[in-house]
Tab-separated table of C-alpha atoms and ligand atoms in Angstrom:
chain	number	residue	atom	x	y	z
A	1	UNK	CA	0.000	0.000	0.000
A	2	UNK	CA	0.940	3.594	-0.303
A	3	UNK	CA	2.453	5.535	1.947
A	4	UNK	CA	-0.423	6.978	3.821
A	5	UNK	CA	-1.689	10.832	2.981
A	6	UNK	CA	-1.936	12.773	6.386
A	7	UNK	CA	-5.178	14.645	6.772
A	8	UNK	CA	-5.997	17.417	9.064
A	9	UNK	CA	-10.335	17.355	9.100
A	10	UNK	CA	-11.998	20.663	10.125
A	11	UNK	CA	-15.955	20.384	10.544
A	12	UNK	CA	-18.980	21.986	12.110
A	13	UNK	CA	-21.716	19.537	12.316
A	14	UNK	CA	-22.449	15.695	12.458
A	15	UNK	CA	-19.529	14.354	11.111
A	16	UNK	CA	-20.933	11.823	8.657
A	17	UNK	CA	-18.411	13.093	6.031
A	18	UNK	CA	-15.594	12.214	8.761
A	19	UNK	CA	-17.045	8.684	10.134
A	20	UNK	CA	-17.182	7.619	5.878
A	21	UNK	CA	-13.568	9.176	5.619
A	22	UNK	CA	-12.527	6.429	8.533
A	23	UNK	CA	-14.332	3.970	7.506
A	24	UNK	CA	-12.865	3.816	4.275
A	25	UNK	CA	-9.291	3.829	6.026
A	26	UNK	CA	-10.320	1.170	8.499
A	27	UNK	CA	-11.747	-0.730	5.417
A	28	UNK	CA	-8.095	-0.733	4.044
A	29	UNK	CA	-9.497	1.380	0.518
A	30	UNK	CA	-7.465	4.814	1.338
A	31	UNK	CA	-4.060	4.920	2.121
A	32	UNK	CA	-4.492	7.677	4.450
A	33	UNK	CA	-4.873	8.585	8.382
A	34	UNK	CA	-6.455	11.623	10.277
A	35	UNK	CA	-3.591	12.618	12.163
A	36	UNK	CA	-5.831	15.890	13.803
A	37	UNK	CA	-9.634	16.819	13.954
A	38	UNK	CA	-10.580	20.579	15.056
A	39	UNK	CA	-14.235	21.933	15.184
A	40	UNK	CA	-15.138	25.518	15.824
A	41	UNK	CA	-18.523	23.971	17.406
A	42	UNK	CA	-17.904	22.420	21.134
A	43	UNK	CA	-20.114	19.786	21.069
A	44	UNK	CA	-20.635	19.104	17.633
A	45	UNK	CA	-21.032	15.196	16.095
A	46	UNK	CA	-17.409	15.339	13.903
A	47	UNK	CA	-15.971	15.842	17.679
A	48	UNK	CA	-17.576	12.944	19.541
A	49	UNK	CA	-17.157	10.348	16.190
A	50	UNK	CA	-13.190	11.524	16.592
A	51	UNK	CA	-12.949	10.336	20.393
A	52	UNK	CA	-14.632	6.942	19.189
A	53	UNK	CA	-12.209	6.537	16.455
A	54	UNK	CA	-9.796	7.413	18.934
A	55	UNK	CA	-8.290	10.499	16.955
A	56	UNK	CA	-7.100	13.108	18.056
A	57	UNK	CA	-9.175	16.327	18.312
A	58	UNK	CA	-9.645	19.916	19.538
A	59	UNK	CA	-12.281	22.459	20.204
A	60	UNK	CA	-11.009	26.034	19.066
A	61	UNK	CA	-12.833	28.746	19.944
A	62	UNK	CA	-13.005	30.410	16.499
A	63	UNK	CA	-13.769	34.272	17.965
A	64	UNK	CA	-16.167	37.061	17.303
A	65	UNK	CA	-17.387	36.565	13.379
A	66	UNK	CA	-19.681	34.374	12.664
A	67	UNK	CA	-18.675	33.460	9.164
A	68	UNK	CA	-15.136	33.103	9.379
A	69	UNK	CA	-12.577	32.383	12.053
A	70	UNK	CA	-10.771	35.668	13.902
A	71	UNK	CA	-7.088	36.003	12.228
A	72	UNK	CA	-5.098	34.615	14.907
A	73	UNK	CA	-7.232	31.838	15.954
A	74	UNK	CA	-6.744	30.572	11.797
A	75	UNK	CA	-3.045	31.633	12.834
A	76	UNK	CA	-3.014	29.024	15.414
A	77	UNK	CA	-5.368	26.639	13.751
A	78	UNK	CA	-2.822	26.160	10.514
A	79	UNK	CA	-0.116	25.900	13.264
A	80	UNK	CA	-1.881	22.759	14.923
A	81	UNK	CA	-2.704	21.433	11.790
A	82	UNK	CA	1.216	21.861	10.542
A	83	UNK	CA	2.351	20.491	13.820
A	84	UNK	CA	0.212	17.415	13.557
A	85	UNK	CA	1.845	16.823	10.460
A	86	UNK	CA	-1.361	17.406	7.898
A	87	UNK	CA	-0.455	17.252	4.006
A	88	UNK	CA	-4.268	17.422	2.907
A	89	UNK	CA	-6.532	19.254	4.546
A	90	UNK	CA	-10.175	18.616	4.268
A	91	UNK	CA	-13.266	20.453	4.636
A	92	UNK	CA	-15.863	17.988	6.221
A	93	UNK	CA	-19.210	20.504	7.038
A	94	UNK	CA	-16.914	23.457	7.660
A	95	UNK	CA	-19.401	26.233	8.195
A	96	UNK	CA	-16.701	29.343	8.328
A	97	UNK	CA	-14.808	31.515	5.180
A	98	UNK	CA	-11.059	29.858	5.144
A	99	UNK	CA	-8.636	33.346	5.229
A	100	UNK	CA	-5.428	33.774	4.306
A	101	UNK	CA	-3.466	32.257	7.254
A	102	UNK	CA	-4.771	28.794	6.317
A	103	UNK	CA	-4.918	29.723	2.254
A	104	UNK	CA	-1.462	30.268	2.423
A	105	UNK	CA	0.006	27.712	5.136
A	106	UNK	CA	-1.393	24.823	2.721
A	107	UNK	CA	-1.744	25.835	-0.568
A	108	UNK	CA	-3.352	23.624	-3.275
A	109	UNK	CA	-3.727	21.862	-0.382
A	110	UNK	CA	-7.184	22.365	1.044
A	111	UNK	CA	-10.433	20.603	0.101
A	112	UNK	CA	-14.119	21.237	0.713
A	113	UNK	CA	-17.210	19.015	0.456
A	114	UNK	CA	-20.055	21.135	-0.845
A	115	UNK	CA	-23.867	19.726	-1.129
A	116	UNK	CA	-24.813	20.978	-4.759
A	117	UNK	CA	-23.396	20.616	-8.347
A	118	UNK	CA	-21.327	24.013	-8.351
A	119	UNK	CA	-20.787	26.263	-9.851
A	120	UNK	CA	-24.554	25.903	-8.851
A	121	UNK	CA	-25.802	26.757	-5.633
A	122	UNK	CA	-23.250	28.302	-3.429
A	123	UNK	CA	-23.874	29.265	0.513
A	124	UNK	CA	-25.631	27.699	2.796
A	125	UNK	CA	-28.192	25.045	2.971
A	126	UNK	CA	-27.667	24.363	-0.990
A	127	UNK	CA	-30.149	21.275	-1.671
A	128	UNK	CA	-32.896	23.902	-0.397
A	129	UNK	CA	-31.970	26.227	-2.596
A	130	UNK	CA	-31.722	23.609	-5.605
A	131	UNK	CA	-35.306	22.233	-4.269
A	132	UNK	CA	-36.295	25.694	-4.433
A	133	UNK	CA	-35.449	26.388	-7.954
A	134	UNK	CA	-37.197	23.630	-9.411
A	135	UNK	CA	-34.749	21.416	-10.400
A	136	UNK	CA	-35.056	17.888	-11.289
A	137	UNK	CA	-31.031	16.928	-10.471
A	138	UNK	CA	-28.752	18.209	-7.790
A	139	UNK	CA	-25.750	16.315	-5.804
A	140	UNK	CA	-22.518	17.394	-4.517
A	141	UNK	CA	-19.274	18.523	-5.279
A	142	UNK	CA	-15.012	18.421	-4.294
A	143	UNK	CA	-13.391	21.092	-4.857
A	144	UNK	CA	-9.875	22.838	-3.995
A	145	UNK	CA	-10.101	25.656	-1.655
A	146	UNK	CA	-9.609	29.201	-2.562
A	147	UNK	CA	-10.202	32.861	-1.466
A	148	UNK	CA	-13.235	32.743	-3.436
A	149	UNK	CA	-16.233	31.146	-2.017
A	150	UNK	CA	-17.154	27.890	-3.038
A	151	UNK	CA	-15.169	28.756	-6.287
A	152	UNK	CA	-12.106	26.667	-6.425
A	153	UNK	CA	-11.133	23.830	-9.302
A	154	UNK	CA	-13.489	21.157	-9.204
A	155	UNK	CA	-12.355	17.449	-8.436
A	156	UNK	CA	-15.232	15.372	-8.423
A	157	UNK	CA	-18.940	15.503	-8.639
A	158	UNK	CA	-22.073	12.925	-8.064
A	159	UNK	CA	-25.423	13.425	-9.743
A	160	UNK	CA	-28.828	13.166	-7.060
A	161	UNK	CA	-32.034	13.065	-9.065
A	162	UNK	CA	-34.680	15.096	-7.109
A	163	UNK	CA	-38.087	12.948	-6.658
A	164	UNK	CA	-41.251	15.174	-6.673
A	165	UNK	CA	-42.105	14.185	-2.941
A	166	UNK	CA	-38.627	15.545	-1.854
A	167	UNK	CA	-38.316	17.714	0.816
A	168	UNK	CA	-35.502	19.674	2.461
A	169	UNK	CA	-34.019	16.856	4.586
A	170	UNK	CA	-34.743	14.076	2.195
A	171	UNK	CA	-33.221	15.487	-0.406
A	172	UNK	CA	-30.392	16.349	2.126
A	173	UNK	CA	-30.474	13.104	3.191
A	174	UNK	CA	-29.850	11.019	-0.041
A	175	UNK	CA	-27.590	13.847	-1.297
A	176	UNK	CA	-25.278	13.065	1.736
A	177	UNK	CA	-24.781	9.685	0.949
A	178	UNK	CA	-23.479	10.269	-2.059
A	179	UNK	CA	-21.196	12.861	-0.546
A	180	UNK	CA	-19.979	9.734	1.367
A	181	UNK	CA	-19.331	8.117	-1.181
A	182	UNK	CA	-17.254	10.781	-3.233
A	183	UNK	CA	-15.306	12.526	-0.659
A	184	UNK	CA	-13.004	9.364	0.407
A	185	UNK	CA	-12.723	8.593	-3.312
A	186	UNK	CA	-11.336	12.042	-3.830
A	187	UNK	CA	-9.167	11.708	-1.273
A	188	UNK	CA	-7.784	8.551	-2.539
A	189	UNK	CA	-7.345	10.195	-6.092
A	190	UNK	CA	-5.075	12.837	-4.209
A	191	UNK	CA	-3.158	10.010	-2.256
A	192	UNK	CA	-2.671	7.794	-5.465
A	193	UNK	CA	-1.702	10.725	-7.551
A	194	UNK	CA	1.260	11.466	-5.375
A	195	UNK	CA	4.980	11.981	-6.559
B	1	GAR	C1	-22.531	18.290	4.282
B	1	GAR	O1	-23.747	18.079	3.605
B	1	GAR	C2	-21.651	19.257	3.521
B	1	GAR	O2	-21.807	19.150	2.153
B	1	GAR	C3	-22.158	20.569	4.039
B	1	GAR	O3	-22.367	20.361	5.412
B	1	GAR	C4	-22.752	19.007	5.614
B	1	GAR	C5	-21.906	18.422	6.721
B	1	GAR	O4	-22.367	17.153	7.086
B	1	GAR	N1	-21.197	21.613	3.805
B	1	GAR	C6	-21.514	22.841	3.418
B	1	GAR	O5	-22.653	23.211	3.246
B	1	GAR	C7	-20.316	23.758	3.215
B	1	GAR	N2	-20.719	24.977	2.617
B	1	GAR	P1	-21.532	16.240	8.090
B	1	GAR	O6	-21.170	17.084	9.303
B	1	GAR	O7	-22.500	15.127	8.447
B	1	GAR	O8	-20.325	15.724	7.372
């Protein structure tokens, strides 16, 4: 097997996008392993899945904004993640604006797991929005992170056909499984495409 990819996992919510990230490692199908997990929420899901996979993982108190992380606590955040030796980082259900301090401490080097087929839908709650506009497919999308919003080079996508009985969290629901699906098998692109 490959030498395994390092990841550094920020996230918000659940954690689903996490638990299918180690499941696919514990599976033995991606040569990778989560050295560090930091959430900006205290008692969010991502944090209590990364005690029962016994990874490491860290509250940070991300500051005054609401949208994005105060400078010096991303200061400190790319420092952790550095320190625990992270080569990827991924987005898993981030819900802040990445800055320059972590934009420029892993360039390229970023990724973000986004619940509509951008350029589509950027922003928040995305399959509502898609539901919303009337449209018949949706899914989700991998992308490299940049200073623009939801913007950066595409990686990978997955089709969800909306069914006319769909609501918010149904169609939230089924588009999340395929993001578990895609993310680790982005990941493992990124690992197998290695020098
Ligand atoms: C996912 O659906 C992800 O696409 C979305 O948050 C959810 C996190 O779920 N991310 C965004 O909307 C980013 N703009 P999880 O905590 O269960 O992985």
């Amino acid at each position: 097997m490959n030498r395994r990819l390092k990841l550094g996992v920020l996230g918000s919510g659940k954690g689903s996008n996490f638990k299918a990230i180690m499941e696919r490692i514990i599976d033995g199908k991606l040569p990778a392993e989560v050295r560090l997990v930091i959430s900006d929420v205290p008692d969010s899901g991502i944090l209590s899945y990364a005690r029962d996979f016994q990874v490491p993982a860290l509250f940070v108190n991300p500051g005054k904004y609401r949208t994005r992380l105060e400078t010096e606590v991303e200061h400190d955040i790319a420092r952790l993640l550095q320190e625990a030796g992270a080569e990827l980082v991924v987005l898993a259900g981030f819900m802040r604006v990445i800055k320059e301090p972590l934009l420029k401490a892993f360039p390229k080097s970023i990724i973000n797991i986004h619940p509509s087929l951008l350029p589509k839908y950027k922003g928040l709650e995305a399959w509502k929005q898609a539901l919303e506009a009337g449209e018949k497919v949706t899914g989700c999308t991998v992308h490299y992170v940049e200073a623009a919003v939801d913007a950066g080079h595409i990686l990978g996508q997955r089709e969800v056909a909306i069914q006319p009985d769909d609501t918010p969290a149904s169609l939230h629901a089924r588009i999340q499984e395929a993001e578990h699906d895609l993310l680790p098998e982005v990941v493992r692109q990124i690992a197998d495409g290695r020098p």
